[in-house]
Amino acid sequence: MRLQKATRCALYAILELASDPKRQLSANEIAEKYDISTNHLAKVLRSLGREGLVEAVRGAGGGYRFSGNAKRTTLLDVIRLFETVETVSAGEREPGDETAEGLALTQVTMEIEAIERATFNSITLDTMLKLVGRYRK
Amino acid sequence: MRLQKATRCALYAILELASDPKRQLSANEIAEKYDISTNHLAKVLRSLGREGLVEAVRGAGGGYRFSGNAKRTTLLDVIRLFETVETVSAGEREPGDETAEGLALTQVTMEIEAIERATFNSITLDTMLKLVGRYRK
DNA sequence: TGTAAATAGGTAACTCAGTACCGAATTGCC
DNA sequence: GGCAATTCGGTACTGAGTTACCTATTTACA
């Protein structure tokens, strides 16, 4: 479960924004809080914007605001945007895939992948924020 | 659950060898069956040899033989040799890790990792071979 | 007109896959 | 016994692809 940095950035940003949908933050403010590259984060935020999860306000005093549904959006919804979640169905064939051993192995990894997806999909931003709260204090 | 090619190679090889511990196969024979690079496979087999999972016989007519315990060795035992299985404990700190959001996220991914490990650890080579058998025929 | 996001392009670092090569051990043939 | 062929052992290296991140330019807003 090695998430890409971009994915972590995205999750940080969206959790931060979703924690108070009225608040508007610039990419810089978010980047500073989590000690990540502003440029990199900006790219990530654009992806989130395209999906309608955040809303961007351009110009002076601009920034980003959460514009999704925290109770409906799951971690998987966010992770999907940056990570290849389905290895196999993606038409990726490897040598040895058609041997009995290859098929058996693929079955096992597919089952694990399914669990991963199910887990991430069971956690909404809302429940995640509650978990975050427990670490705050 | 994207396994490296080396890991897949290793699993193919060890399953092949474990399926009949009396049989001795050269790296070349195994590589051909699974359509993978002999060089690459050789490298992998050396790692397995160092762990005592296979036994190498040098010289003409040499090759590899399974020398482990198929009922005791799990997929995790093999995967571990080629894959970083524990991201967090490996002392990997990322920016934003100490924020409440970072901690919460780490907890979730760690739980998924634990499931992965548990799954791979629950499958011995022996049970895997039975699964392989179902794909044969 | 300054600030900040949108967009595009590009690069440095790293990882992974695979190759090349040489040495050591073993076998079998002459 | 001597020698060639075979196969493993180990190191070093190369090339492709990915990841992370920066730079520069454009667009929009106050």
Coordinates of C-alpha atoms (C1' of nucleotides) in Angstrom, one line a residue:
Chain A
M1 CA 0.0 0.0 0.0
R2 CA 2.6 2.5 -1.1
L3 CA 0.7 5.6 -2.1
Q4 CA 2.3 8.1 -4.4
K5 CA 3.2 11.5 -3.0
A6 CA 0.7 13.1 -5.2
T7 CA -2.0 10.9 -3.7
R8 CA -1.0 11.8 -0.2
C9 CA -0.9 15.5 -1.2
A10 CA -4.4 15.2 -2.6
L11 CA -5.8 13.6 0.5
Y12 CA -4.2 16.1 2.8
A13 CA -5.6 18.9 0.7
I14 CA -9.0 17.6 0.4
L15 CA -9.3 16.7 4.0
E16 CA -8.1 20.1 5.0
L17 CA -10.6 21.8 2.7
A18 CA -13.4 19.5 3.6
S19 CA -12.9 20.1 7.3
D20 CA -14.5 23.4 6.8
P21 CA -16.2 23.9 3.4
K22 CA -16.7 27.6 4.0
R23 CA -13.0 28.3 4.3
Q24 CA -11.0 29.2 1.3
L25 CA -7.3 28.4 1.2
S26 CA -4.5 29.1 -1.3
A27 CA -2.3 26.3 -2.6
N28 CA 0.5 27.9 -0.7
E29 CA -1.2 27.9 2.7
I30 CA -2.0 24.2 2.4
A31 CA 1.5 23.4 1.1
E32 CA 3.0 25.1 4.1
K33 CA 0.9 23.3 6.6
Y34 CA 1.9 19.9 5.3
D35 CA 5.4 20.9 4.3
I36 CA 5.0 19.9 0.7
S37 CA 5.9 21.5 -2.6
T38 CA 3.5 24.2 -3.6
N39 CA 4.0 23.5 -7.3
H40 CA 3.3 19.9 -6.9
L41 CA 0.3 20.5 -4.8
A42 CA -1.1 23.0 -7.4
K43 CA -1.0 20.3 -10.1
V44 CA -2.8 17.9 -7.8
L45 CA -5.4 20.5 -6.9
R46 CA -6.2 21.0 -10.5
S47 CA -7.0 17.4 -10.9
L48 CA -9.3 17.6 -7.9
G49 CA -10.9 20.7 -9.5
R50 CA -11.6 18.9 -12.7
E51 CA -13.4 16.2 -10.8
G52 CA -15.5 18.9 -9.1
L53 CA -14.2 18.0 -5.6
V54 CA -12.8 21.4 -5.1
E55 CA -13.6 24.8 -6.6
A56 CA -10.9 27.2 -7.6
V57 CA -11.1 30.9 -7.4
R58 CA -8.6 32.7 -9.5
G59 CA -6.9 36.0 -9.0
A60 CA -5.9 38.0 -6.0
G61 CA -7.4 36.6 -2.8
G62 CA -8.2 33.4 -4.7
G63 CA -7.8 29.9 -3.5
Y64 CA -9.6 26.6 -3.2
R65 CA -12.8 25.6 -1.5
F66 CA -14.3 22.2 -1.0
S67 CA -17.2 21.6 -3.3
G68 CA -18.0 18.0 -2.9
N69 CA -20.1 15.9 -0.6
A70 CA -18.0 14.7 2.3
K71 CA -20.5 12.0 3.2
R72 CA -20.5 10.6 -0.3
T73 CA -17.0 10.9 -1.4
T74 CA -14.7 8.1 -0.4
L75 CA -11.0 7.8 -0.1
L76 CA -11.1 5.6 -3.2
D77 CA -12.7 8.3 -5.2
V78 CA -9.7 10.5 -4.5
I79 CA -7.0 7.8 -4.7
R80 CA -8.4 6.6 -8.1
L81 CA -7.4 10.0 -9.6
F82 CA -3.8 9.5 -9.0
E83 CA -3.2 5.8 -8.6
T84 CA -3.7 2.8 -10.9
V85 CA -6.2 0.9 -8.8
E86 CA -7.0 -2.0 -11.1
T87 CA -3.9 -3.7 -12.4
V88 CA -5.3 -6.6 -14.1
S89 CA -8.4 -5.4 -15.8
A90 CA -6.2 -2.7 -17.3
G91 CA -5.3 -5.2 -20.0
E92 CA -1.9 -5.7 -18.6
R93 CA -0.6 -9.1 -19.7
E94 CA 2.7 -10.4 -18.4
P95 CA 4.8 -13.3 -19.6
G96 CA 3.8 -16.5 -17.9
D97 CA 0.3 -15.1 -17.3
E98 CA -1.4 -17.9 -19.0
T99 CA 0.3 -20.7 -17.2
A100 CA -1.6 -22.4 -14.4
E101 CA 0.9 -20.8 -12.0
G102 CA 0.3 -17.3 -13.5
L103 CA -3.4 -17.6 -13.3
A104 CA -3.4 -18.8 -9.7
L105 CA -1.1 -16.0 -8.7
T106 CA -3.2 -13.4 -10.5
Q107 CA -6.3 -14.7 -8.7
V108 CA -4.6 -14.2 -5.3
T109 CA -3.4 -10.7 -6.1
M110 CA -6.8 -9.7 -7.5
E111 CA -8.5 -10.8 -4.3
I112 CA -6.1 -8.6 -2.3
E113 CA -6.7 -5.7 -4.6
A114 CA -10.4 -6.1 -4.1
I115 CA -10.0 -5.9 -0.4
E116 CA -7.9 -2.7 -0.8
R117 CA -10.5 -1.1 -2.9
A118 CA -13.3 -2.1 -0.6
T119 CA -11.5 -0.7 2.3
F120 CA -10.8 2.6 0.8
N121 CA -14.3 2.7 -0.6
S122 CA -15.8 2.2 2.8
I123 CA -14.2 5.3 4.3
T124 CA -15.8 8.6 3.4
L125 CA -14.1 11.9 3.8
D126 CA -16.5 12.5 6.6
T127 CA -15.5 9.4 8.6
M128 CA -11.9 10.2 7.8
L129 CA -12.2 13.6 9.3
K130 CA -13.6 12.1 12.5
L131 CA -10.5 9.8 12.6
V132 CA -8.3 12.8 12.1
G133 CA -10.0 14.6 15.0
R134 CA -8.9 11.8 17.3
Y135 CA -5.3 12.5 16.4
R136 CA -5.6 16.2 16.8
K137 CA -6.0 17.4 20.5
Chain B
M1 CA -0.9 -5.2 -5.2
R2 CA 1.4 -4.7 -8.1
L3 CA 4.2 -7.3 -7.7
Q4 CA 7.5 -6.7 -9.3
K5 CA 8.5 -9.0 -12.2
A6 CA 11.3 -10.4 -10.1
T7 CA 8.7 -11.4 -7.5
R8 CA 6.5 -13.1 -10.0
C9 CA 9.6 -14.9 -11.4
A10 CA 10.5 -16.1 -8.0
L11 CA 7.1 -17.4 -7.3
Y12 CA 6.9 -19.1 -10.7
A13 CA 10.2 -20.7 -10.1
I14 CA 9.6 -21.9 -6.6
L15 CA 6.2 -23.3 -7.4
E16 CA 7.6 -25.1 -10.3
L17 CA 10.4 -26.6 -8.3
A18 CA 8.2 -27.3 -5.3
S19 CA 5.7 -29.1 -7.4
D20 CA 8.1 -32.0 -7.5
P21 CA 11.0 -31.7 -5.1
K22 CA 12.9 -34.6 -6.6
R23 CA 13.0 -33.0 -10.0
Q24 CA 16.0 -30.8 -10.9
L25 CA 15.7 -28.0 -13.4
S26 CA 18.1 -25.5 -14.9
A27 CA 17.4 -21.8 -14.9
N28 CA 17.0 -22.1 -18.6
E29 CA 14.3 -24.7 -18.5
I30 CA 12.2 -22.7 -16.0
A31 CA 12.7 -19.5 -17.9
E32 CA 11.5 -21.1 -21.1
K33 CA 8.4 -22.5 -19.6
Y34 CA 7.3 -19.1 -18.2
D35 CA 8.8 -17.1 -21.1
I36 CA 11.0 -14.9 -18.9
S37 CA 14.6 -13.8 -19.2
T38 CA 17.1 -16.5 -18.1
N39 CA 19.5 -13.9 -16.8
H40 CA 16.9 -12.2 -14.7
L41 CA 15.6 -15.5 -13.4
A42 CA 19.1 -16.6 -12.5
K43 CA 19.5 -13.6 -10.3
V44 CA 16.3 -14.3 -8.6
L45 CA 17.2 -18.0 -8.1
R46 CA 20.4 -17.0 -6.3
S47 CA 18.3 -15.0 -3.8
L48 CA 16.2 -18.0 -3.2
G49 CA 19.3 -20.1 -2.8
R50 CA 20.7 -17.8 -0.2
E51 CA 17.5 -18.2 1.8
G52 CA 17.8 -22.0 1.5
L53 CA 14.5 -22.3 -0.4
V54 CA 16.2 -23.9 -3.3
E55 CA 19.4 -25.9 -3.7
A56 CA 21.8 -25.3 -6.6
V57 CA 23.9 -27.9 -8.3
R58 CA 26.6 -26.5 -10.4
G59 CA 28.3 -27.9 -13.5
A60 CA 27.0 -29.7 -16.5
G61 CA 23.6 -31.3 -15.8
G62 CA 23.2 -29.0 -12.8
G63 CA 20.2 -27.0 -11.9
Y64 CA 18.0 -26.2 -9.0
R65 CA 16.0 -28.3 -6.7
F66 CA 13.4 -27.3 -4.1
S67 CA 14.9 -27.6 -0.6
G68 CA 12.3 -26.0 1.6
N69 CA 9.2 -27.1 3.4
A70 CA 6.2 -26.5 1.1
K71 CA 3.8 -26.7 4.0
R72 CA 5.7 -24.2 6.1
T73 CA 6.8 -21.7 3.5
T74 CA 4.3 -19.1 2.7
L75 CA 3.9 -16.7 -0.2
L76 CA 4.9 -13.9 2.1
D77 CA 8.2 -15.6 2.8
V78 CA 9.1 -15.5 -0.8
I79 CA 7.6 -12.0 -1.6
R80 CA 9.5 -10.5 1.3
L81 CA 12.8 -11.2 -0.4
F82 CA 12.0 -9.0 -3.4
E83 CA 9.4 -6.5 -2.2
T84 CA 9.3 -3.9 0.5
V85 CA 6.5 -5.3 2.6
E86 CA 6.6 -2.8 5.5
T87 CA 6.5 0.7 4.3
V88 CA 6.1 2.5 7.6
S89 CA 8.3 0.6 10.0
A90 CA 11.1 1.0 7.5
G91 CA 11.7 4.4 9.0
E92 CA 10.3 6.1 6.1
R93 CA 9.1 9.5 7.1
E94 CA 7.3 11.7 4.7
P95 CA 6.4 15.4 4.9
G96 CA 3.1 15.9 6.6
D97 CA 3.5 12.7 8.5
E98 CA 3.2 14.2 11.9
T99 CA 0.0 16.2 11.2
A100 CA -3.2 14.7 12.4
E101 CA -4.2 14.0 8.8
G102 CA -0.9 12.3 8.1
L103 CA -1.3 10.1 11.2
A104 CA -4.8 9.1 10.3
L105 CA -3.8 8.3 6.7
T106 CA -0.9 6.2 7.9
Q107 CA -3.1 4.3 10.2
V108 CA -5.5 3.4 7.3
T109 CA -2.7 2.3 5.0
M110 CA -1.0 0.3 7.7
E111 CA -4.2 -1.6 8.3
I112 CA -4.4 -2.5 4.6
E113 CA -0.8 -3.5 4.6
A114 CA -1.5 -5.8 7.6
I115 CA -4.3 -7.5 5.6
E116 CA -2.1 -8.0 2.7
R117 CA 0.6 -9.5 4.8
A118 CA -1.8 -11.7 6.6
T119 CA -3.3 -12.9 3.3
F120 CA 0.0 -13.8 1.7
N121 CA 1.2 -15.3 5.0
S122 CA -1.9 -17.6 5.1
I123 CA -1.1 -19.2 1.8
T124 CA 1.6 -21.8 1.9
L125 CA 3.4 -23.1 -1.2
D126 CA 1.5 -26.3 -0.7
T127 CA -2.0 -24.7 -0.8
M128 CA -0.8 -22.6 -3.7
L129 CA 0.1 -25.7 -5.6
K130 CA -3.4 -27.1 -5.1
L131 CA -4.8 -23.9 -6.4
V132 CA -2.5 -24.1 -9.4
G133 CA -3.7 -27.6 -10.0
R134 CA -7.2 -26.4 -10.5
Y135 CA -6.1 -24.2 -13.3
R136 CA -4.1 -26.9 -15.0
K137 CA -6.2 -29.4 -17.0
Chain C
dT1 C1' -1.6 46.3 -11.7
dG2 C1' -0.5 43.0 -8.5
dT3 C1' -1.8 38.4 -7.0
dA4 C1' -2.9 33.8 -7.7
dA5 C1' -4.6 30.0 -10.3
dA6 C1' -4.4 27.4 -15.2
dT7 C1' -1.7 25.4 -18.4
dA8 C1' 2.3 23.6 -20.6
dG9 C1' 6.8 21.9 -20.9
dG10 C1' 10.7 20.2 -19.1
dT11 C1' 14.3 17.9 -16.1
dA12 C1' 16.7 15.6 -12.4
dA13 C1' 16.6 11.5 -9.6
dC14 C1' 15.3 7.1 -8.9
dT15 C1' 13.7 2.5 -9.7
dC16 C1' 13.2 -1.6 -12.4
dA17 C1' 14.2 -4.8 -15.9
dG18 C1' 17.4 -6.9 -18.2
dT19 C1' 22.2 -7.7 -20.2
dA20 C1' 27.1 -8.7 -20.1
dC21 C1' 30.8 -10.6 -18.4
dC22 C1' 33.9 -13.3 -15.7
dG23 C1' 35.0 -16.8 -12.5
dA24 C1' 34.1 -21.3 -10.2
dA25 C1' 32.4 -25.9 -10.0
dT26 C1' 31.0 -30.1 -12.2
dT27 C1' 30.5 -33.5 -15.8
dG28 C1' 31.7 -36.4 -19.6
dC29 C1' 34.5 -37.3 -23.5
dC30 C1' 38.9 -38.3 -25.6
Chain D
dG1 C1' 44.7 -37.0 -16.8
dG2 C1' 43.5 -33.2 -19.8
dC3 C1' 40.1 -30.5 -22.0
dA4 C1' 35.7 -28.8 -23.6
dA5 C1' 31.0 -28.1 -22.4
dT6 C1' 27.7 -26.9 -19.2
dT7 C1' 25.7 -24.5 -15.4
dC8 C1' 25.7 -21.7 -11.3
dG9 C1' 27.8 -17.4 -8.5
dG10 C1' 28.5 -12.7 -8.4
dT11 C1' 29.3 -8.0 -9.9
dA12 C1' 28.8 -4.3 -12.9
dC13 C1' 26.4 -1.9 -16.1
dT14 C1' 22.8 0.0 -19.4
dG15 C1' 18.4 1.6 -20.9
dA16 C1' 13.5 2.5 -20.2
dG17 C1' 10.1 4.3 -17.6
dT18 C1' 8.3 6.6 -13.6
dT19 C1' 8.1 10.0 -10.1
dA20 C1' 8.7 14.3 -8.1
dC21 C1' 9.2 18.7 -8.9
dC22 C1' 10.4 23.2 -11.1
dT23 C1' 10.0 27.0 -14.6
dA24 C1' 7.7 29.9 -17.7
dT25 C1' 3.7 31.7 -19.7
dT26 C1' -1.1 32.8 -19.8
dT27 C1' -5.5 33.9 -17.8
dA28 C1' -8.5 35.8 -14.5
dC29 C1' -9.9 38.6 -10.6
dA30 C1' -9.7 42.5 -7.1

